[in-house]
Amino acid sequence: MKVLVLGSGGREHALVWKLAQSRQLSRLWVAPGNAGTALERLAASGNPVENIAIGADQIDALLDFAKASRPDLTVVGPDNPLALGVVDRFQAAGFRIWGPNQRAAQFEASKAFSQDFMERHGIPTARSGTFTDPAEAKRYCASLDGRCAVKADGLALGKGVLLATSVAEAERAVDEILVDKAFGQAGARLVIQELLEGMEISLHALCDGRTAKLFPTSQDHKRSHDGDTGLNTGGMGTYSPAPFLTDAELERVGEQILGPWLAGCAADGIDFRGLLYPGVMLTRNGPKVIEFNARFGDPEAQVYLPRLENDLVDLLIASVEGTLDRQTLRWSREACVCVVAASAGYPGPVHKGQEIVGLSAADALPGVKVFHAGTTVKDGRIVTNGGRVLGVTALGPDMASARTRAYEALSKVHFDGMHFRRDIGAKALAASH
Ligand code: AMP
Ligand code: GLY
């Protein structure tokens, strides 16, 4: 089977690494991939994974490639091509592709769409309002005493959410998004949610339009610095499982969210085949969804895929073909931790082109896999090429050993300006003591 993966981040390296283990694969392309994806080999043949120089958003060029190379399955990593309708375009041309269609991808592409859906179908979420008028938005913020999350409606690289704890801060956030257009057209509309308190976890469920198969828990670390301080990022590290819910509690939370979500999709005629990733706050009043994503989390994929024991190709095909009810997801009992190594300045602008050393030494440690994100090859050397550079990932018999292994591996790696959080997984350890 020939497979094409779209994307170039750590999530896509993890997808490629996992797909390459399938004995069913004869060829695996990544558009555009990174330095790490090009180092992977197919388990069945030993043949290398092939990076192709087409961006994940260049849908016309991707379709030309598909027509010439005839992939049997295309796997979409990031949100942007989904929002642009890559799935609809590939399907119209007769290609099998994994990911939600453009309508279903609105769960991520429009926070106003998601909020309206959740309210109509009884999915537990934050109290909220949707606004285009700054004065009305500010009145709503004031009614919440300024304690709110002010969110650009559209896609903004994970940066379109501003948290406020005073009326003045909330008003500044409204102006930044609606008036100063800090996130361009993505901020033409605002969703304002009450500020929720509690432990935040990531849920993932693989869906086929009728069935949703819930993954174990994981927890992301969104802020740039230790102790959840600093700016919001795409995610500085993650681990799985997160020990804040028992298996029975997770099942119940899953039912509270996915039950009405599936019923709502059926009622509204939304055919979601792909990965639904609800961000959830575990509050004193029960779980509340703060947002939906329509793809694997990054870096959540980097800790889920090493724990997944199934052949990923089988699961993705079942998701596309509506036969997930016949699949059982199998997970390793091991814990997995991923620590992101970022460039100086991230999540702001960064310098690229710094040489990365120590990758082989890190990868050689037991249980360790270094997933690449913003990397590329220049003059035969692997260099930085973005904000999040590496996801240093380790499996271990328990959280403490997985964490020790990940940080030991990280200590072997270096590039100028490298920064990372030292407390990934710390909350899990504290909770289990
Ligand atoms: P989002 O992109 O909507 O997940 O928001 C980014 C981050 O902002 C989340 O991961 C949370 O940490 C935080 N956040 C978003 N909405 C809320 C909320 N209603 N209450 C508290 N924190 C929130
Ligand atoms: N880990 C955050 C995200 O993928 O949106």
Coordinates of C-alpha atoms and ligand atoms in Angstrom, one line a residue:
M1 CA 0.0 0.0 0.0
K2 CA 1.2 3.5 -0.8
V3 CA 0.5 6.3 1.7
L4 CA 0.9 10.1 1.6
V5 CA 1.1 12.1 4.8
L6 CA 0.5 15.9 4.8
G7 CA 2.4 18.1 7.2
S8 CA 5.8 18.9 8.6
G9 CA 5.6 19.0 12.4
G10 CA 6.3 16.7 15.3
R11 CA 2.9 15.2 15.0
E12 CA 3.6 14.3 11.4
H13 CA 6.9 12.8 12.2
A14 CA 5.1 10.6 14.8
L15 CA 2.5 9.6 12.3
V16 CA 5.1 8.7 9.7
W17 CA 7.2 6.8 12.3
K18 CA 4.1 4.8 13.3
L19 CA 2.8 4.2 9.7
A20 CA 6.3 3.1 8.6
Q21 CA 6.0 0.2 11.1
S22 CA 3.0 -1.2 9.2
R23 CA 3.9 -4.4 7.2
Q24 CA 1.3 -3.2 4.7
L25 CA 3.3 -0.2 3.4
S26 CA 5.3 -0.4 0.2
R27 CA 5.8 3.4 -0.1
L28 CA 5.4 6.4 2.2
W29 CA 5.6 10.0 1.1
V30 CA 5.5 13.1 3.3
A31 CA 4.6 16.6 1.9
P32 CA 6.7 18.4 2.9
G33 CA 8.0 16.5 6.0
N34 CA 11.2 17.5 7.9
A35 CA 14.7 16.2 8.5
G36 CA 13.4 13.5 10.8
T37 CA 10.8 12.0 8.5
A38 CA 13.4 11.6 5.8
L39 CA 15.5 9.4 8.1
E40 CA 12.7 6.9 8.7
R41 CA 12.5 3.5 6.9
L42 CA 9.7 1.2 6.1
A43 CA 9.6 -1.9 8.3
A44 CA 8.5 -4.1 5.4
S45 CA 11.2 -3.3 2.9
G46 CA 13.8 -1.1 4.6
N47 CA 13.1 1.5 1.9
P48 CA 13.4 5.2 3.0
V49 CA 10.4 7.5 3.6
E50 CA 10.4 10.1 0.9
N51 CA 9.9 13.8 1.6
I52 CA 8.3 15.7 -1.3
A53 CA 8.7 19.5 -1.6
I54 CA 5.0 20.4 -1.6
G55 CA 3.5 22.4 1.3
A56 CA 0.5 20.8 3.2
D57 CA -1.7 23.7 2.1
Q58 CA -0.9 23.6 -1.6
I59 CA -3.9 21.5 -2.6
D60 CA -3.6 21.8 -6.3
A61 CA 0.0 20.7 -6.3
L62 CA -0.9 17.9 -3.9
L63 CA -3.6 16.7 -6.2
D64 CA -1.3 16.7 -9.2
F65 CA 1.2 14.6 -7.1
A66 CA -1.6 12.2 -6.1
K67 CA -2.7 11.8 -9.8
A68 CA 0.8 10.9 -10.8
S69 CA 1.7 8.7 -7.8
R70 CA -1.7 7.2 -6.9
P71 CA -1.5 6.9 -3.1
D72 CA -3.9 4.3 -1.7
L73 CA -4.4 6.5 1.4
T74 CA -3.6 10.1 2.2
V75 CA -3.3 11.1 5.9
V76 CA -3.8 14.8 6.9
G77 CA -1.9 16.0 9.9
P78 CA -2.5 19.7 10.4
D79 CA -5.7 21.8 10.7
N80 CA -5.2 24.2 7.8
P81 CA -5.5 21.9 4.8
L82 CA -8.7 20.4 6.5
A83 CA -10.2 23.9 6.8
L84 CA -9.3 24.5 3.1
G85 CA -11.2 21.4 2.1
V86 CA -8.4 19.1 1.1
V87 CA -10.5 16.0 2.0
D88 CA -13.4 17.1 -0.2
R89 CA -11.0 17.9 -3.1
F90 CA -9.2 14.5 -2.8
Q91 CA -12.5 12.6 -2.5
A92 CA -13.9 14.4 -5.5
A93 CA -10.9 13.2 -7.5
G94 CA -11.5 9.6 -6.3
F95 CA -8.7 9.4 -3.7
R96 CA -9.1 7.8 -0.2
I97 CA -8.1 10.4 2.4
W98 CA -8.2 10.3 6.2
G99 CA -9.5 13.5 8.0
P100 CA -12.8 15.3 8.4
N101 CA -14.3 17.1 5.4
Q102 CA -14.5 20.9 5.3
R103 CA -17.9 21.0 6.9
A104 CA -16.9 18.7 9.8
A105 CA -13.5 20.5 10.2
Q106 CA -15.5 23.6 11.3
F107 CA -15.3 22.1 14.8
E108 CA -11.8 23.5 14.8
A109 CA -11.9 26.1 12.1
S110 CA -14.7 28.1 13.8
K111 CA -15.0 28.4 17.6
A112 CA -18.4 30.1 17.1
F113 CA -19.6 27.1 15.2
S114 CA -18.4 24.7 18.0
Q115 CA -19.8 26.8 20.8
D116 CA -23.2 27.0 19.0
F117 CA -23.1 23.2 18.4
M118 CA -22.3 22.5 22.0
E119 CA -25.0 24.7 23.4
R120 CA -27.7 23.2 21.0
H121 CA -26.7 19.6 21.7
G122 CA -26.1 19.8 25.5
I123 CA -22.4 19.2 25.5
P124 CA -20.9 20.6 28.8
T125 CA -19.0 23.8 28.1
A126 CA -18.1 27.2 29.4
R127 CA -20.8 29.9 29.5
S128 CA -20.1 32.0 26.4
G129 CA -21.1 34.6 23.9
T130 CA -20.2 35.3 20.2
F131 CA -19.6 38.9 19.1
T132 CA -18.6 41.0 16.1
D133 CA -19.3 44.4 17.9
P134 CA -16.6 45.5 20.3
A135 CA -19.0 47.4 22.6
E136 CA -21.2 44.4 23.0
A137 CA -18.2 42.1 23.6
K138 CA -17.0 44.4 26.3
R139 CA -20.4 44.5 28.0
Y140 CA -20.3 40.7 28.1
C141 CA -16.7 40.7 29.6
A142 CA -17.9 43.2 32.2
S143 CA -20.8 40.9 33.1
L144 CA -18.1 38.2 33.9
D145 CA -16.1 40.7 36.0
G146 CA -13.4 40.5 33.3
R147 CA -12.6 36.9 34.1
C148 CA -12.8 35.4 30.7
A149 CA -11.1 33.8 27.7
V150 CA -11.3 36.0 24.6
K151 CA -10.9 33.9 21.5
A152 CA -10.6 34.7 17.8
D153 CA -13.2 32.6 15.9
G154 CA -10.9 31.2 13.2
L155 CA -7.5 29.5 13.0
A156 CA -4.7 31.4 14.5
L157 CA -1.8 28.9 15.0
G158 CA -2.9 28.2 18.5
K159 CA -2.3 31.9 19.5
G160 CA -5.8 33.4 19.1
V161 CA -6.8 33.0 22.8
L162 CA -6.2 35.7 25.3
L163 CA -7.0 35.1 29.0
A164 CA -8.1 38.0 31.2
T165 CA -8.7 38.3 34.9
S166 CA -9.8 42.0 35.0
V167 CA -12.2 44.2 33.0
A168 CA -9.3 46.3 31.7
E169 CA -7.4 43.2 30.4
A170 CA -10.5 41.8 28.8
E171 CA -11.2 45.1 27.0
R172 CA -7.7 45.2 25.7
A173 CA -8.1 41.6 24.5
V174 CA -11.3 42.5 22.6
D175 CA -9.6 45.5 21.0
E176 CA -6.6 43.5 20.0
I177 CA -8.6 40.9 18.2
L178 CA -11.7 42.9 16.9
V179 CA -10.2 46.4 16.4
D180 CA -6.5 46.0 15.8
K181 CA -7.1 42.7 13.9
A182 CA -4.0 41.0 15.6
F183 CA -5.2 37.7 14.0
G184 CA -6.5 39.1 10.7
Q185 CA -9.7 37.7 9.4
A186 CA -9.6 34.9 12.0
G187 CA -10.6 37.6 14.5
A188 CA -13.5 39.1 12.6
R189 CA -15.7 37.3 15.2
L190 CA -15.0 36.6 18.9
V191 CA -16.0 33.9 21.2
I192 CA -15.9 35.0 24.9
Q193 CA -16.0 32.2 27.5
E194 CA -16.2 32.5 31.3
L195 CA -12.8 31.6 32.8
L196 CA -12.9 28.0 34.0
E197 CA -10.8 26.7 36.8
G198 CA -9.5 23.1 37.2
M199 CA -7.1 20.6 35.7
E200 CA -6.9 20.8 31.9
I201 CA -6.6 17.5 29.9
S202 CA -6.6 16.5 26.3
L203 CA -9.0 13.9 25.0
H204 CA -8.7 12.2 21.6
A205 CA -11.3 10.1 19.9
L206 CA -11.0 8.4 16.5
C207 CA -14.3 8.7 14.7
D208 CA -15.9 7.2 11.6
G209 CA -19.1 9.2 11.3
R210 CA -21.0 6.9 13.6
T211 CA -18.6 5.5 16.2
A212 CA -16.1 7.3 18.4
K213 CA -13.3 5.4 20.0
L214 CA -11.8 7.3 23.0
F215 CA -8.0 7.2 23.6
P216 CA -6.4 7.2 27.1
T217 CA -5.9 10.7 28.7
S218 CA -3.0 13.0 28.1
Q219 CA -2.0 16.4 29.3
D220 CA -0.4 19.2 27.3
H221 CA 1.7 22.0 28.7
K222 CA 0.7 25.1 26.7
R223 CA 2.6 27.9 28.5
S224 CA 6.2 28.6 27.4
H225 CA 7.8 28.4 30.9
D226 CA 7.9 26.2 34.0
G227 CA 5.0 26.4 36.4
D228 CA 2.5 27.2 33.6
T229 CA 3.9 30.8 33.3
G230 CA 4.7 32.7 30.1
L231 CA 2.9 32.9 26.8
N232 CA 0.6 30.3 25.3
T233 CA 2.4 28.1 22.8
G234 CA 1.3 25.2 20.5
G235 CA 2.4 22.9 23.4
M236 CA 5.8 22.6 25.2
G237 CA 5.4 18.9 26.2
T238 CA 2.9 16.3 27.0
Y239 CA 2.5 12.9 28.7
S240 CA 0.1 10.0 28.7
P241 CA -1.7 8.7 30.7
A242 CA -2.8 11.6 32.9
P243 CA -3.6 10.3 36.4
F244 CA -6.4 12.7 37.2
L245 CA -9.2 10.4 36.1
T246 CA -9.7 6.7 36.8
D247 CA -10.5 4.5 33.8
A248 CA -14.2 4.5 34.9
E249 CA -14.2 8.3 35.3
L250 CA -12.6 8.7 31.9
E251 CA -15.3 6.5 30.4
R252 CA -18.0 8.7 32.0
V253 CA -16.4 11.9 30.8
G254 CA -16.1 10.4 27.4
E255 CA -19.8 9.6 27.4
Q256 CA -20.8 13.0 28.7
I257 CA -19.0 14.6 25.8
L258 CA -19.0 12.1 22.9
G259 CA -22.6 10.9 23.5
P260 CA -24.3 14.2 22.7
W261 CA -21.6 15.1 20.2
L262 CA -22.3 12.0 18.1
A263 CA -26.1 12.6 18.4
G264 CA -25.6 16.2 17.4
C265 CA -23.6 15.3 14.4
A266 CA -26.3 12.8 13.3
A267 CA -29.0 15.4 13.9
D268 CA -27.1 18.1 11.9
G269 CA -25.9 15.8 9.1
I270 CA -22.2 16.2 9.9
D271 CA -20.1 13.3 8.8
F272 CA -17.0 13.5 10.9
R273 CA -14.4 10.9 9.9
G274 CA -11.1 11.7 11.6
L275 CA -9.7 12.6 15.0
L276 CA -11.8 14.7 17.4
Y277 CA -9.6 16.3 20.1
P278 CA -11.6 18.1 22.8
G279 CA -9.7 20.3 25.2
V280 CA -11.4 19.7 28.5
M281 CA -11.3 21.5 31.9
L282 CA -12.1 19.2 34.8
T283 CA -14.0 21.7 37.0
R284 CA -15.7 21.4 40.3
N285 CA -18.9 21.2 38.4
G286 CA -17.8 18.4 36.1
P287 CA -15.9 18.3 32.8
K288 CA -16.3 21.3 30.4
V289 CA -15.2 21.4 26.8
I290 CA -13.1 24.6 26.1
E291 CA -12.5 23.8 22.5
F292 CA -12.6 21.2 19.8
N293 CA -9.8 20.4 17.4
A294 CA -10.3 18.2 14.4
R295 CA -6.9 16.5 14.2
F296 CA -4.3 14.8 16.4
G297 CA -2.8 17.1 19.0
D298 CA 0.8 18.2 18.6
P299 CA 2.6 17.1 20.8
E300 CA -0.2 14.7 22.0
A301 CA 0.4 12.5 18.9
Q302 CA 4.0 12.0 20.0
V303 CA 2.9 10.3 23.2
Y304 CA -0.2 8.5 21.9
L305 CA 1.4 6.8 18.9
P306 CA 4.3 5.1 20.8
R307 CA 1.7 3.7 23.2
L308 CA -0.7 2.5 20.4
E309 CA -0.2 -1.2 19.6
N310 CA -2.6 -1.5 16.6
D311 CA -1.4 -1.1 13.0
L312 CA -2.3 2.5 12.4
V313 CA -3.2 1.9 8.8
D314 CA -6.0 -0.5 9.8
L315 CA -7.4 2.2 12.2
L316 CA -7.3 5.0 9.7
I317 CA -8.9 3.0 6.9
A318 CA -11.7 1.9 9.4
S319 CA -12.2 5.6 10.2
V320 CA -12.5 6.5 6.5
E321 CA -14.7 3.5 5.7
G322 CA -17.1 3.6 8.7
T323 CA -16.0 0.3 10.2
L324 CA -14.5 1.5 13.5
D325 CA -17.0 -0.6 15.5
R326 CA -15.1 -3.7 14.4
Q327 CA -11.7 -2.3 15.7
T328 CA -10.4 -2.5 19.3
L329 CA -7.8 0.1 20.2
R330 CA -4.9 -1.5 22.1
W331 CA -2.6 0.6 24.3
S332 CA 0.7 -0.3 25.9
R333 CA 0.6 0.0 29.7
E334 CA 3.8 2.0 29.6
A335 CA 3.8 5.7 30.3
C336 CA 5.1 8.1 27.6
V337 CA 6.6 11.6 28.0
C338 CA 7.5 14.1 25.3
V339 CA 9.5 17.2 26.1
V340 CA 9.6 19.9 23.3
A341 CA 12.9 21.6 22.6
A342 CA 12.1 25.1 21.2
S343 CA 14.1 27.8 19.5
A344 CA 15.0 31.0 21.5
G345 CA 12.1 33.5 21.2
Y346 CA 9.4 30.9 20.6
P347 CA 6.4 31.5 20.6
G348 CA 7.5 34.8 19.0
P349 CA 9.8 35.1 16.0
V350 CA 12.9 32.8 16.0
H351 CA 16.2 32.5 14.2
K352 CA 16.5 29.5 12.0
G353 CA 19.5 27.5 10.8
Q354 CA 21.2 26.6 14.1
E355 CA 23.0 23.3 13.9
I356 CA 21.5 20.5 16.1
V357 CA 24.0 18.0 17.6
G358 CA 23.6 14.9 19.7
L359 CA 20.5 13.5 18.0
S360 CA 21.9 10.0 17.5
A361 CA 23.2 9.7 21.1
A362 CA 19.7 10.7 22.4
D363 CA 17.9 8.3 20.0
A364 CA 20.2 5.4 21.1
L365 CA 18.9 5.5 24.8
P366 CA 16.4 2.8 25.7
G367 CA 12.8 3.7 25.1
V368 CA 13.7 7.0 23.5
K369 CA 12.5 8.4 20.2
V370 CA 13.4 12.0 19.1
F371 CA 10.6 13.3 16.9
H372 CA 11.6 16.2 14.7
A373 CA 9.4 19.3 14.2
G374 CA 11.1 22.4 12.9
T375 CA 14.2 20.8 11.4
T376 CA 15.7 20.7 7.9
V377 CA 18.9 19.6 6.3
K378 CA 21.4 22.3 5.2
D379 CA 24.9 21.4 3.7
G380 CA 24.5 17.9 5.0
R381 CA 23.7 19.0 8.6
I382 CA 20.5 19.0 10.5
V383 CA 19.5 22.5 11.5
T384 CA 16.6 24.3 13.2
N385 CA 13.8 25.5 11.0
G386 CA 11.0 26.7 13.3
G387 CA 9.8 27.5 16.8
R388 CA 9.2 24.0 18.1
V389 CA 12.3 22.0 16.9
L390 CA 12.2 18.6 18.6
G391 CA 9.9 16.4 20.7
V392 CA 12.2 14.3 22.8
T393 CA 10.0 11.3 23.7
A394 CA 10.4 8.3 26.0
L395 CA 8.4 5.3 27.0
G396 CA 9.0 3.8 30.5
P397 CA 7.4 1.3 32.8
D398 CA 5.9 4.3 34.8
M399 CA 5.7 8.1 34.5
A400 CA 8.8 8.7 36.7
S401 CA 11.1 6.5 34.6
A402 CA 9.6 7.7 31.2
R403 CA 10.3 11.3 32.4
T404 CA 13.8 10.5 33.6
R405 CA 14.6 8.9 30.2
A406 CA 13.2 11.9 28.2
Y407 CA 15.2 14.4 30.2
E408 CA 18.4 12.3 30.0
A409 CA 17.9 12.1 26.2
L410 CA 17.3 15.8 26.1
S411 CA 20.6 16.4 27.9
K412 CA 22.5 14.9 24.9
V413 CA 21.0 17.3 22.4
H414 CA 22.0 20.8 21.8
F415 CA 21.5 23.8 19.5
D416 CA 22.1 27.5 20.1
G417 CA 19.2 29.1 22.0
M418 CA 17.5 25.8 22.8
H419 CA 14.9 26.1 25.6
F420 CA 12.5 23.6 27.1
R421 CA 10.4 23.2 30.2
R422 CA 11.8 21.2 33.1
D423 CA 8.5 20.3 34.6
I424 CA 6.8 18.2 31.9
G425 CA 4.9 15.5 33.8
A426 CA 5.5 17.0 37.2
K427 CA 1.8 17.3 37.9
A428 CA 1.3 13.6 37.1
L429 CA 4.0 12.7 39.6
A430 CA 2.7 14.9 42.3
A431 CA -0.8 13.5 41.8
S432 CA 0.4 9.9 42.1
H433 CA 2.2 10.5 45.4
Ligands
AMP1 P1 -7.8 27.0 23.2 O1 -7.0 27.2 22.0 O2 -9.3 27.4 23.1 O3 -7.6 25.6 23.8 O4 -7.2 27.9 24.4 C1 -5.8 27.9 24.7 C2 -5.6 27.7 26.1 O5 -6.2 28.8 26.9 C3 -6.3 26.4 26.7 O6 -5.4 25.3 26.5 C4 -6.5 26.8 28.1 O7 -5.3 26.6 28.9 C5 -6.8 28.3 28.1 N1 -8.3 28.4 28.0 C6 -9.1 28.5 27.0 N2 -10.4 28.7 27.3 C7 -10.4 28.8 28.6 C8 -11.4 29.0 29.6 N3 -12.7 29.2 29.2 N4 -11.1 29.0 30.9 C9 -9.8 28.9 31.3 N5 -8.8 28.7 30.4 C10 -9.1 28.6 29.1
GLY2 N1 -1.3 20.5 21.8 C1 -2.2 21.5 21.3 C2 -2.7 21.4 20.0 O1 -2.4 20.5 19.2 O2 -3.5 22.2 19.6

